[in-house]
Short mmCIF file of C-alpha atoms and ligand atoms in Angstrom, two decimals:
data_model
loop_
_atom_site.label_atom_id
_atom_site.label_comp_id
_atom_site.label_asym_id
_atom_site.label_seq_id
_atom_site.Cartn_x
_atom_site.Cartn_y
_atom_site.Cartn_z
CA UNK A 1 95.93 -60.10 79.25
CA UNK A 2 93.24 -60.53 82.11
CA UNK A 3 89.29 -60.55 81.02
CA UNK A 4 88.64 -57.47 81.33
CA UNK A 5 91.82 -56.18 79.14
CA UNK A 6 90.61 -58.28 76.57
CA UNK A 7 87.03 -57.59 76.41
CA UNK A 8 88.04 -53.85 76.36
CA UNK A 9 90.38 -54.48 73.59
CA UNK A 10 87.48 -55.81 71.99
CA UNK A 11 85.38 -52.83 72.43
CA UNK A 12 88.34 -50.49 71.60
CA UNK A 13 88.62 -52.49 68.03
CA UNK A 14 84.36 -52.05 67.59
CA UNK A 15 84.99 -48.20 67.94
CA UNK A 16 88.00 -47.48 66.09
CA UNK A 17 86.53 -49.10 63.11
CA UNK A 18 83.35 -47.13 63.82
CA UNK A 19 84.74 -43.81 64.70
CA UNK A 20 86.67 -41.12 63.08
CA UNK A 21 90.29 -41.01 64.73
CA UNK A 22 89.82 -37.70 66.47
CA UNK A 23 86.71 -38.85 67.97
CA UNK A 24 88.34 -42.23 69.28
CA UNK A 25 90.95 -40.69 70.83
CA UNK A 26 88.85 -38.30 72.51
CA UNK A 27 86.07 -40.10 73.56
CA UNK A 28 87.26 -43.97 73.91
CA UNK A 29 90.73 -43.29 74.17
CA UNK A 30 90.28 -41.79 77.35
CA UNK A 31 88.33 -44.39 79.00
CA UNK A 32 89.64 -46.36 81.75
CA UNK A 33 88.41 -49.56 82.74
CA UNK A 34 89.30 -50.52 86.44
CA UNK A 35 87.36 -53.20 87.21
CA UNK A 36 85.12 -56.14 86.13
CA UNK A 37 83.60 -58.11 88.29
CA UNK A 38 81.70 -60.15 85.76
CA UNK A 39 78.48 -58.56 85.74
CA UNK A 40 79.16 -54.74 85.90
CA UNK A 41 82.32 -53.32 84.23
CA UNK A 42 83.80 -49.58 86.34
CA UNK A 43 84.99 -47.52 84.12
CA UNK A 44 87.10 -44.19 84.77
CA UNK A 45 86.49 -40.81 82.79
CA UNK A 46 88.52 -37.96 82.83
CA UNK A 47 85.80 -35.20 83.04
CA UNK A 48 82.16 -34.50 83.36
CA UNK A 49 82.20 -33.72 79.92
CA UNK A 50 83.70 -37.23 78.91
CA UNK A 51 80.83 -38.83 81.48
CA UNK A 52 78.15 -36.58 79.96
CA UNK A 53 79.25 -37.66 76.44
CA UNK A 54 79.44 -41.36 76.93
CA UNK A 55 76.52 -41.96 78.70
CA UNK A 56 74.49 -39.86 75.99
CA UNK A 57 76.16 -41.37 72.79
CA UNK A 58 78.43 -44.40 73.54
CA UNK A 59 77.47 -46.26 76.30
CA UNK A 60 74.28 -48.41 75.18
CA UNK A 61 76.59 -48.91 72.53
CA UNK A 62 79.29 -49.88 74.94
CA UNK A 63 77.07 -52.58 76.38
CA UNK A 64 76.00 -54.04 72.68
CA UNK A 65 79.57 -54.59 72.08
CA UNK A 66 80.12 -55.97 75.40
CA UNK A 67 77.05 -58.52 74.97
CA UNK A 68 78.36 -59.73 71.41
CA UNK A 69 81.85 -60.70 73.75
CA UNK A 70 80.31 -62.41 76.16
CA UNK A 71 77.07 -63.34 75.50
CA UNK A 72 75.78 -61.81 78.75
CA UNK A 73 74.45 -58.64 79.94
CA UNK A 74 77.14 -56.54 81.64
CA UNK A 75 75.96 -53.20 83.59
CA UNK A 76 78.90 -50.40 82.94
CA UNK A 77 79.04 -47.66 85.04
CA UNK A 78 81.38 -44.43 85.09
CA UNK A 79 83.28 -43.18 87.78
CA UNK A 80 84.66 -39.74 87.57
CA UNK A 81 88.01 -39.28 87.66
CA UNK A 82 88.54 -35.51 89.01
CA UNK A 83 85.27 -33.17 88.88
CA UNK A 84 86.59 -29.96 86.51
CA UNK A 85 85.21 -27.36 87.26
CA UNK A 86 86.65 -25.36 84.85
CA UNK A 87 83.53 -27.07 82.59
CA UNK A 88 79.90 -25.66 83.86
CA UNK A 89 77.13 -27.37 82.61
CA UNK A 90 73.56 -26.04 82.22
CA UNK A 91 69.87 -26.88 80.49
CA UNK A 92 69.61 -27.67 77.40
CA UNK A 93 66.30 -26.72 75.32
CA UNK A 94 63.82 -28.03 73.73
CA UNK A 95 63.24 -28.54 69.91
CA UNK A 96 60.85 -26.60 67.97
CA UNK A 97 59.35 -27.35 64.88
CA UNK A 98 59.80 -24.27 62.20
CA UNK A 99 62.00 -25.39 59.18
CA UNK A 100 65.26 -23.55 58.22
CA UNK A 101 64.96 -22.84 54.31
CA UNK A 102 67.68 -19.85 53.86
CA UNK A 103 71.12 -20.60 52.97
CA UNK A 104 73.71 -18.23 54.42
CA UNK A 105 77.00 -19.25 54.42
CA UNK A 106 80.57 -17.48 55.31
CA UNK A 107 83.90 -18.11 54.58
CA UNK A 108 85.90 -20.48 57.11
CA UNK A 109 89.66 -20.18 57.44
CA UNK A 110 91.01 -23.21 55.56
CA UNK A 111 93.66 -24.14 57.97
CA UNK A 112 91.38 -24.25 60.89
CA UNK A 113 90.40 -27.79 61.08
CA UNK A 114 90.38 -29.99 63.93
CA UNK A 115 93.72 -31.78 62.12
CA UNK A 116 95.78 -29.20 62.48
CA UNK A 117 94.78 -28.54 66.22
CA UNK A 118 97.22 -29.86 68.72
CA UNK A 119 95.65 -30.70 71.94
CA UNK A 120 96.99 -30.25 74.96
CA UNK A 121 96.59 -29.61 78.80
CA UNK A 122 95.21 -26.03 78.01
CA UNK A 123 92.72 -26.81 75.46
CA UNK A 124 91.72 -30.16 76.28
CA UNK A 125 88.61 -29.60 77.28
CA UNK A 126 87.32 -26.79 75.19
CA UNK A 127 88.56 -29.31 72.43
CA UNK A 128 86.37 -32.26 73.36
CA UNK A 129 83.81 -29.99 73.86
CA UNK A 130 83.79 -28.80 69.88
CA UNK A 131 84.30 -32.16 68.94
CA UNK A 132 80.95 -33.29 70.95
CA UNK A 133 79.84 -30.20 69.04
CA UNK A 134 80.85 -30.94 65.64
CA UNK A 135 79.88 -34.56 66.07
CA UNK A 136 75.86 -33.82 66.94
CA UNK A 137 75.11 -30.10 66.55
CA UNK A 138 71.99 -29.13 67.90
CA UNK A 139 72.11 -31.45 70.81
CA UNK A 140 74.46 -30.65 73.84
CA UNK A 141 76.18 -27.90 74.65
CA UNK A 142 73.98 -25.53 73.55
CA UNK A 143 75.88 -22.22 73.29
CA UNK A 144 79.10 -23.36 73.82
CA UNK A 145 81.32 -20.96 74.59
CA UNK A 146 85.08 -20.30 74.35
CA UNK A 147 86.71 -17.88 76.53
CA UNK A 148 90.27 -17.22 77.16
CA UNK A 149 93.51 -14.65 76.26
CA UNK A 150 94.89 -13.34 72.94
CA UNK A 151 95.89 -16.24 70.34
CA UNK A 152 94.91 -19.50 71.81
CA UNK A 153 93.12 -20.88 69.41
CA UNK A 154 89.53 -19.73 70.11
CA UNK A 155 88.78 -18.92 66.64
CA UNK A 156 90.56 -22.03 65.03
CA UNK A 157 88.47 -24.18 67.37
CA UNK A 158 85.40 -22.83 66.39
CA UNK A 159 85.74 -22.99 63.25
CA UNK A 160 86.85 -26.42 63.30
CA UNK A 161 83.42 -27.42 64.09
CA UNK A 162 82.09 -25.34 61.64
CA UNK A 163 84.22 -27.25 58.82
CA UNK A 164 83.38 -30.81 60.15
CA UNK A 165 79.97 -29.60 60.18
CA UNK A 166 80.20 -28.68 56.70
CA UNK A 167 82.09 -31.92 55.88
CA UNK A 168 79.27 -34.84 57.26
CA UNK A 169 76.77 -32.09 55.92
CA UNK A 170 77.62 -30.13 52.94
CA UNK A 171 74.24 -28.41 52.57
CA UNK A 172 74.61 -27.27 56.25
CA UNK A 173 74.62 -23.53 56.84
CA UNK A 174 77.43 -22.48 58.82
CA UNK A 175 77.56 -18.50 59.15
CA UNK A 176 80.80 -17.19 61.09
CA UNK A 177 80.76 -13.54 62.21
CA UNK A 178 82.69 -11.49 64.30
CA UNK A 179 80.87 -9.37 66.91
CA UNK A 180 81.70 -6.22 64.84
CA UNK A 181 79.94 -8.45 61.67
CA UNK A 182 76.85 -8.80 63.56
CA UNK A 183 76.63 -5.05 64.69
CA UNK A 184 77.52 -3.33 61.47
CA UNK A 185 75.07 -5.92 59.55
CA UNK A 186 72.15 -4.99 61.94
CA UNK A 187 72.79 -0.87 61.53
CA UNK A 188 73.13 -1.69 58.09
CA UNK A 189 69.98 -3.35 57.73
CA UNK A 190 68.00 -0.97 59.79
CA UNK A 191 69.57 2.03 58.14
CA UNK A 192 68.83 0.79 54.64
CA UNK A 193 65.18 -0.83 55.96
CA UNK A 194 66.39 -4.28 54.83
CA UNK A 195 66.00 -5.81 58.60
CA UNK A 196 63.58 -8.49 57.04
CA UNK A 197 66.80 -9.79 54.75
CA UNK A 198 69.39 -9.53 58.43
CA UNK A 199 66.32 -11.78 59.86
CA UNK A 200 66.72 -13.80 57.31
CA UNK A 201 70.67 -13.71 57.04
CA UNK A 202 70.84 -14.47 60.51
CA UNK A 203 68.07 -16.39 61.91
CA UNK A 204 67.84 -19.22 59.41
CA UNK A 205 71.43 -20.72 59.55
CA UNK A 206 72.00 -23.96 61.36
CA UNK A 207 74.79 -23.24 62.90
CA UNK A 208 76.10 -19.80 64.27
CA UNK A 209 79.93 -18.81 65.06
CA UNK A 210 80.06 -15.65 66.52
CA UNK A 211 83.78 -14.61 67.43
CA UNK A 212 84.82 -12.30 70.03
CA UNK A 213 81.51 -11.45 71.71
CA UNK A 214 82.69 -9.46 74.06
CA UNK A 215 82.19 -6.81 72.19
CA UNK A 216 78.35 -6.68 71.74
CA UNK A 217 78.76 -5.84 75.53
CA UNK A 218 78.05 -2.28 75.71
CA UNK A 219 76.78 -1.82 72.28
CA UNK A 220 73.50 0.03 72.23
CA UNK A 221 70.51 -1.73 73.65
CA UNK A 222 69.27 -2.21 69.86
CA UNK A 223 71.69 -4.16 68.99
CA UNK A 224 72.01 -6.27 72.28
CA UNK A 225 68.04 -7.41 71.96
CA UNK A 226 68.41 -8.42 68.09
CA UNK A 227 71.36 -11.11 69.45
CA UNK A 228 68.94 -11.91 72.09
CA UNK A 229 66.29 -12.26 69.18
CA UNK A 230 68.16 -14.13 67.44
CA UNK A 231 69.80 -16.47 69.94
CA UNK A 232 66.44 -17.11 70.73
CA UNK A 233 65.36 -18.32 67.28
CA UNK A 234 68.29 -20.38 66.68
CA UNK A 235 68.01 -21.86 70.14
CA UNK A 236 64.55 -22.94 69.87
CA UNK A 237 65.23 -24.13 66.44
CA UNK A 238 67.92 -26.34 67.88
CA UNK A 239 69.92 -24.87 65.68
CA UNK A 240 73.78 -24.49 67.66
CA UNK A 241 75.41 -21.41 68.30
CA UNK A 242 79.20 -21.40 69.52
CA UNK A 243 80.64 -18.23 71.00
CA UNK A 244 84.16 -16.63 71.57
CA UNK A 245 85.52 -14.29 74.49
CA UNK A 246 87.96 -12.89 75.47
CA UNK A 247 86.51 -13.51 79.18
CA UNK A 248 83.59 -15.37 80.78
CA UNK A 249 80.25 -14.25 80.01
CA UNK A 250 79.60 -12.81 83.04
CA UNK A 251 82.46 -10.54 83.04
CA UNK A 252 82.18 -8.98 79.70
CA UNK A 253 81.01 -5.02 80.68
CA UNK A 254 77.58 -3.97 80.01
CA UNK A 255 76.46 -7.42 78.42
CA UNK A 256 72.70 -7.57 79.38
CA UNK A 257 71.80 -10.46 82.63
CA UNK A 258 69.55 -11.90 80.00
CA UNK A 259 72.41 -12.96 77.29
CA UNK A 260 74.87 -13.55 79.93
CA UNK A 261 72.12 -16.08 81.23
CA UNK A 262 71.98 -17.39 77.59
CA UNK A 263 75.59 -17.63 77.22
CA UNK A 264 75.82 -19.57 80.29
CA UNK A 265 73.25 -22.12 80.00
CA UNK A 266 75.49 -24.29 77.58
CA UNK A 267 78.88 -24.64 78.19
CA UNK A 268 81.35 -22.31 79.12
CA UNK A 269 85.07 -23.91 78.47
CA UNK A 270 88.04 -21.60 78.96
CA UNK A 271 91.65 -22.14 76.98
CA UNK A 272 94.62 -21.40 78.78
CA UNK A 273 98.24 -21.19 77.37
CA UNK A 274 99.51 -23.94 75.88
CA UNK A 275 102.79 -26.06 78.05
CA UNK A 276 105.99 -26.43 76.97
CA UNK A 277 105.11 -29.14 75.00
CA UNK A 278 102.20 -28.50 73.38
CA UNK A 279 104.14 -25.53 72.10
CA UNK A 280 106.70 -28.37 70.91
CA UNK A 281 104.02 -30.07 68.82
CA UNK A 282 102.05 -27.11 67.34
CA UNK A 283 105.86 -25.74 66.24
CA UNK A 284 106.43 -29.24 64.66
CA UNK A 285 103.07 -29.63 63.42
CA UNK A 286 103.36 -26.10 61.68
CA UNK A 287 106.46 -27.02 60.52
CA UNK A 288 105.37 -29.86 58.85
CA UNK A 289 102.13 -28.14 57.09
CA UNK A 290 104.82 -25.95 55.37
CA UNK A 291 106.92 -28.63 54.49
CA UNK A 292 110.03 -27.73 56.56
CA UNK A 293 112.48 -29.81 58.31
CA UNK A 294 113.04 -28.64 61.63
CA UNK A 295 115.40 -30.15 63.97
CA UNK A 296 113.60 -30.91 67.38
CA UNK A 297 116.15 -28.59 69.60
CA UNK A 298 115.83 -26.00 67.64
CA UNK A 299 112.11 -26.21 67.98
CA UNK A 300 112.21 -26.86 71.69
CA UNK A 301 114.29 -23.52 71.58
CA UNK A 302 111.95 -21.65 69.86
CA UNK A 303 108.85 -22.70 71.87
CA UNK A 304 110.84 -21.81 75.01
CA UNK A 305 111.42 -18.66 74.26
CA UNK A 306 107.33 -17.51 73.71
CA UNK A 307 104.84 -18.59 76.57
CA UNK A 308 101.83 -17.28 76.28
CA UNK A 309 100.29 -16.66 72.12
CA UNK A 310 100.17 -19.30 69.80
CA UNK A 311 100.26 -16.37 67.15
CA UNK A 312 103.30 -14.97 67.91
CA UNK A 313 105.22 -18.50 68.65
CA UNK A 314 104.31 -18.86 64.61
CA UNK A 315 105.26 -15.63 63.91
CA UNK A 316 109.04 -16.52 65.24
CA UNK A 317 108.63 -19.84 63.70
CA UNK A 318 108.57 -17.87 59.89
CA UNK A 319 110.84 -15.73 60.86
CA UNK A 320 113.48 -17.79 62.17
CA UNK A 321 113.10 -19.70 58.64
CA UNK A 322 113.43 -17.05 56.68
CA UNK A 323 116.31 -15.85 59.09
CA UNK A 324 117.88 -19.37 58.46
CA UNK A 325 117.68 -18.90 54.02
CA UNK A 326 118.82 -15.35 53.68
CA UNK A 327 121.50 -16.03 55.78
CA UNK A 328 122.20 -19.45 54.34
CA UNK A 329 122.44 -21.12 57.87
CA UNK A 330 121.33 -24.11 59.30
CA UNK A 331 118.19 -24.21 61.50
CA UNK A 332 120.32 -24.72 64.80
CA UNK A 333 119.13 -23.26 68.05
CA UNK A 334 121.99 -20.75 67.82
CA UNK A 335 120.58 -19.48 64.48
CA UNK A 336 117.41 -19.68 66.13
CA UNK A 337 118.34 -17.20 68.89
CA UNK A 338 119.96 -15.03 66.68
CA UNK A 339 116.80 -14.77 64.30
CA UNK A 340 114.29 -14.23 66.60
CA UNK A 341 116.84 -11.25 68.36
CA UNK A 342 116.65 -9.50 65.32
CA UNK A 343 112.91 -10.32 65.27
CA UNK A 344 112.02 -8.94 68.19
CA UNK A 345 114.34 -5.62 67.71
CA UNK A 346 112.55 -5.16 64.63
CA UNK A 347 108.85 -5.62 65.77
CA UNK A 348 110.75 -3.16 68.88
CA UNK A 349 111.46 -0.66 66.14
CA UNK A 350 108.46 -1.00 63.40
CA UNK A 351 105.92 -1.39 65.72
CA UNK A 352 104.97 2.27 67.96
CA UNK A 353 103.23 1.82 71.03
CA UNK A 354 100.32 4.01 71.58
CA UNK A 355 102.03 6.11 73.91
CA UNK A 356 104.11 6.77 71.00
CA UNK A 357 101.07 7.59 68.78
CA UNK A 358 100.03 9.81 71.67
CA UNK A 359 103.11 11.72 71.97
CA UNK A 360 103.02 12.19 67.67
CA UNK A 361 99.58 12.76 67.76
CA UNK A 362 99.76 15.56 70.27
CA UNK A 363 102.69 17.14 68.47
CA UNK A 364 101.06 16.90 65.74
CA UNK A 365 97.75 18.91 66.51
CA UNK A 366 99.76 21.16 69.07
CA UNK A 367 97.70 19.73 71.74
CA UNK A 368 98.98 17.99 75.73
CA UNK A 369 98.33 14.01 76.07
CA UNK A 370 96.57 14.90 78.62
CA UNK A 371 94.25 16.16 76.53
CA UNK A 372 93.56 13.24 74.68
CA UNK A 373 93.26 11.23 78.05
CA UNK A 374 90.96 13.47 78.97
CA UNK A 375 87.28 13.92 78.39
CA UNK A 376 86.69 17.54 76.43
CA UNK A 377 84.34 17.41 73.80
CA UNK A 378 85.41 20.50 71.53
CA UNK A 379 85.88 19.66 68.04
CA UNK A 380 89.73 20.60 68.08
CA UNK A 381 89.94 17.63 70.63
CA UNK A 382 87.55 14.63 69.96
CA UNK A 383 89.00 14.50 66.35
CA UNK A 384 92.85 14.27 67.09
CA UNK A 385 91.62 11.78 70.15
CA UNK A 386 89.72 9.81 67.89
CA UNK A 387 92.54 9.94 64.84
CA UNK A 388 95.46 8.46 67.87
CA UNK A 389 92.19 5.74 68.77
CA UNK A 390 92.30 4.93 65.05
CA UNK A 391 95.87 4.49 64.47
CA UNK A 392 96.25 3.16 67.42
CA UNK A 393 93.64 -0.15 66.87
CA UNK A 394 95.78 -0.26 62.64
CA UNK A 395 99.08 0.28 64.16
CA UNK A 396 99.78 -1.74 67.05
CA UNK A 397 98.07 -5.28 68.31
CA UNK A 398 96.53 -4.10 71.27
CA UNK A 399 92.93 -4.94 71.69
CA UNK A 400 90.18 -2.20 71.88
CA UNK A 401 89.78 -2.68 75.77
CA UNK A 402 93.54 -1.98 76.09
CA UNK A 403 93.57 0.69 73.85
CA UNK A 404 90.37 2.46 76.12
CA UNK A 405 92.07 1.82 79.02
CA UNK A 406 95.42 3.37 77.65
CA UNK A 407 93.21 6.58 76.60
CA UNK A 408 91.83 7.73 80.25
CA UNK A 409 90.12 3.96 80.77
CA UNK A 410 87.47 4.69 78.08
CA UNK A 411 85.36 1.75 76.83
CA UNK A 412 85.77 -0.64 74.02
CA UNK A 413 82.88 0.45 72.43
CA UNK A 414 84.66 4.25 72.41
CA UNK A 415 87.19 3.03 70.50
CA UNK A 416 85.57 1.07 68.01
CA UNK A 417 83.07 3.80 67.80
CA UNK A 418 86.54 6.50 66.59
CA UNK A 419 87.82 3.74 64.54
CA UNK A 420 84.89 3.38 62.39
CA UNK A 421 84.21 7.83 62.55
CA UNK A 422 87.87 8.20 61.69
CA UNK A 423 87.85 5.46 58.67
CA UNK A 424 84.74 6.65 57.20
CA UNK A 425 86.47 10.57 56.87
CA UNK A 426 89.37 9.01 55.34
CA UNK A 427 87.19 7.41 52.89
CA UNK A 428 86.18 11.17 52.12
CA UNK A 429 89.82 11.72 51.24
CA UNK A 430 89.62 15.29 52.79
CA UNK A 431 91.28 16.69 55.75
CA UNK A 432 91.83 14.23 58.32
CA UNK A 433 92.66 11.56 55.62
CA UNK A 434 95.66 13.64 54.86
CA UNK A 435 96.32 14.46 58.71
CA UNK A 436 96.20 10.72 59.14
CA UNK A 437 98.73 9.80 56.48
CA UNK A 438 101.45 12.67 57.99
CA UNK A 439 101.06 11.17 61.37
CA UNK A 440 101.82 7.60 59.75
CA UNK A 441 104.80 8.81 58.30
CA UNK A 442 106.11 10.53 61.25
CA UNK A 443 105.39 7.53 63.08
CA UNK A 444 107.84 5.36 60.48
CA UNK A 445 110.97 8.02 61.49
N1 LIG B 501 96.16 -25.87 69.57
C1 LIG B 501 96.56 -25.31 68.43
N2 LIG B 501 97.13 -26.07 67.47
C2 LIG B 501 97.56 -25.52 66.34
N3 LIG B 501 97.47 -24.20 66.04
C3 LIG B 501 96.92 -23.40 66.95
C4 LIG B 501 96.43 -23.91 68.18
N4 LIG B 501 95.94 -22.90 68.90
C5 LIG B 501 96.10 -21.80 68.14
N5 LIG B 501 96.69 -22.09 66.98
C6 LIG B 501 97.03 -21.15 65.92
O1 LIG B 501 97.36 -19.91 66.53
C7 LIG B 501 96.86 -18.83 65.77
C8 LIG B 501 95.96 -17.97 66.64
O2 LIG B 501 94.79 -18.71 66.95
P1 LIG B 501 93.33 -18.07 66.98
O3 LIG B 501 93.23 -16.94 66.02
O4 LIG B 501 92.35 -19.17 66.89
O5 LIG B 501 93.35 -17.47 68.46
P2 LIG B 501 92.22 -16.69 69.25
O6 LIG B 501 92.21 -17.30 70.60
O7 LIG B 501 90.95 -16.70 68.49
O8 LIG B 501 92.82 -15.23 69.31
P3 LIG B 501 92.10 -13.78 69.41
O9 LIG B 501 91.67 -13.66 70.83
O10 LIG B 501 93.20 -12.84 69.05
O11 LIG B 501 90.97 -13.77 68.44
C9 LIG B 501 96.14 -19.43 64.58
O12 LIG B 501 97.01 -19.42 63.47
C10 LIG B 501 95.85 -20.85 65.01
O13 LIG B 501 95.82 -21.74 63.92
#
């Protein structure tokens, strides 16, 4: 061991005593010392992020620990290793002074904590980012926002942070929302003149997770200006807001410049899909939450058969298990192939498409697809084209901008607009609850 290998061993030891594990290996784990030349020590990060991080929490630090080695002053400086530029950095803001009294506080998925997140080449840097988050909220990063495809973990990383959060503080007031939340709260509110109360709700939290935002783009102007309010008020409060898309901010449709400004000014991190192996160790890692022994090839089977959700790799994960028990097999790769064959034939059969609920639909009301395509407004139209919106958002997993675009390239907002019409008449339990429920069933044949 040269002098430089030991005094970073040294300051390796001062930090993993210090820090908790996840934070080590993020943070010091990825440092790279390359050089020491006795009075400056050149160290290599892996991102701007890492750089940004040390030099605001660890470094002066970093230098203590070095001083207590050697008795000397040592200047340490950080050399990049690649720019990312998936990672866009922008101002942070400045505190304020009003004090956050109201409590607000929503229910976090238990199994999304940052220990039961596997890290890998796809989510490496969205995951540092929380951490930072999680670690000093309020400070850096200020939205940060997650963007990226169906089931890759947005939600579980965000609400990671929100459980560490709760964790170092337990009188913190984490509030987690879904865009819909937010929207439906706010009508609520003003409908039932109890806006003061949403202010309240919303505005005196010290954190807020708001998942799949996307979908406040194109919502009525209303709706758009209270986030902006808000934002705003949290912002200035230092209070940190995280944020989930299913896209960059400034892609989302008919999201006003001034909250996709917002949005960007922290940091935008995208996720992508997870590599062969990552898939590897989030099988094995599920497997081992549920307490099943799992045989590594029939894992590495399994996660080479789904690419590109994280959802549905767990879905074949259950199902090959309970494939492997009714059928009293081992958990070989050969059962494994024949379990999730049957799986997929089955989610073939159960599962309609919404052309299918398009075809049934239009049967149904004696009507052409075409028509529900199409744009007519007559009552004999907009209802059975809402009622195929509906079931298509329960019955399949396509997301609303699919389902718009499968219905004549109509917007999200469209959709959720007929879902919400459509479940409101069921709730009446007259006529189009009971057309609804004959359509299911033909569906099921
Ligand atoms: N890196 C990971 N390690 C372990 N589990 C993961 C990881 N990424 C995702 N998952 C799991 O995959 C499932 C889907 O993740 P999640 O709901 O967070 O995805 P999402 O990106 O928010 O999806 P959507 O866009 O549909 O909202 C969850 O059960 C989550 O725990």
């Amino acid at each position: 061991m040269n002098e430089m290998e030991r005094l970073w061993d040294y300051v390796k030891q001062h930090f993993r005593q210090e820090l908790s594990k996840g934070s080590y290996e993020t943070w010091i784990q990825a440092l790279d010392p390359i050089e020491f030349s006795g009075q400056v020590l050149h160290i290599r990060v892996p991102s701007e992020l890492h750089k940004k991080h040390i030099e605001n929490y660890y470094l002066l630090t970093i230098k203590q620990v070095i001083y207590e080695f050697l008795n000397q002053e040592v200047d340490v400086l950080l050399h990049l290793d690649q720019p990312n530029n998936r990672i866009q950095m922008g101002n942070q803001g400045q505190a304020d002074t009003e004090i956050i009294t109201n409590p607000s506080k929503d229910l976090l998925n238990p199994k999304y904590t940052f220990d039961n997140f596997i890290v890998g080449e796809g989510n490496k840097m969205a995951h540092a980012a929380a951490l930072a988050v999680a670690e000093g909220p309020g400070r850096d990063y200020n939205p940060l926002f997650f963007f990226g495809g169906v089931g890759l973990g947005k939600t579980h990383l965000m609400q990671a942070i929100g459980h560490e959060v709760l964790r170092t503080n337990p009188n913190a007031r984490v509030k987690y929302v879904t865009s819909e939340t937010f929207t439906n709260d706010f009508i609520n509110a003003i409908r039932t003149n109890t806006t003061d109360q949403f202010h309240k709700d919303y505005r005196t939290v010290d954190m807020l997770l708001v998942d799949d935002i996307q979908f406040i783009g194109g919502n009525k102007q209303s709706t758009q200006e209270e986030f902006f309010h808000t934002f705003n008020a949290l912002y200035n409060n230092n209070k940190h807001i995280v944020l989930t898309s299913d896209r960059d901010a400034s892609q989302i449709p008919e999201l006003e410049d001034r909250l996709v400004s917002r949005f960007k000014q922290g940091l935008s991190t995208d996720i992508t899909p997870p590599d062969l192996e990552t898939r590897i160790a989030i099988l094995r890692n599920k497997a081992n939450v549920n307490g099943l022994q799992i045989p590594d090839d029939t894992l590495s089977y399994i996660a080479g058969q789904i690419d590109s959700n994280i959802r549905e790799l767990e879905g074949a994960l259950t199902s090959v298990q309970a494939y492997a028990v009714m059928n009293q097999e081992d958990l070989t790769p050969n059962t494994a192939a024949k379990a999730l064959r049957s799986y997929r034939s089955n989610a073939a059969k159960s599962a309609p498409s919404i052309a299918d609920i398009q075809n049934t639909v239009a049967q149904y009301f004696n009507l052409e697809v075409a028509d529900l395509k199409g744009k007519k407004r007559v009552r004999s139209i907009v209802v059975p084209r809402q009622i195929a919106m509906y079931l298509s958002r329960e019955v399949t997993e396509s997301s609303l901008p699919k389902i718009g675009q499968e219905f004549g390239g109509k917007d999200h907002t469209t959709v959720l607009h007929a879902h919400e019409k459509i479940a409101d008449l069921i709730q009446e339990n007259g006529e189009v609850s009971r057309d609804v429920e004959s359509i299911k069933k033909l569906l099921q044949k």
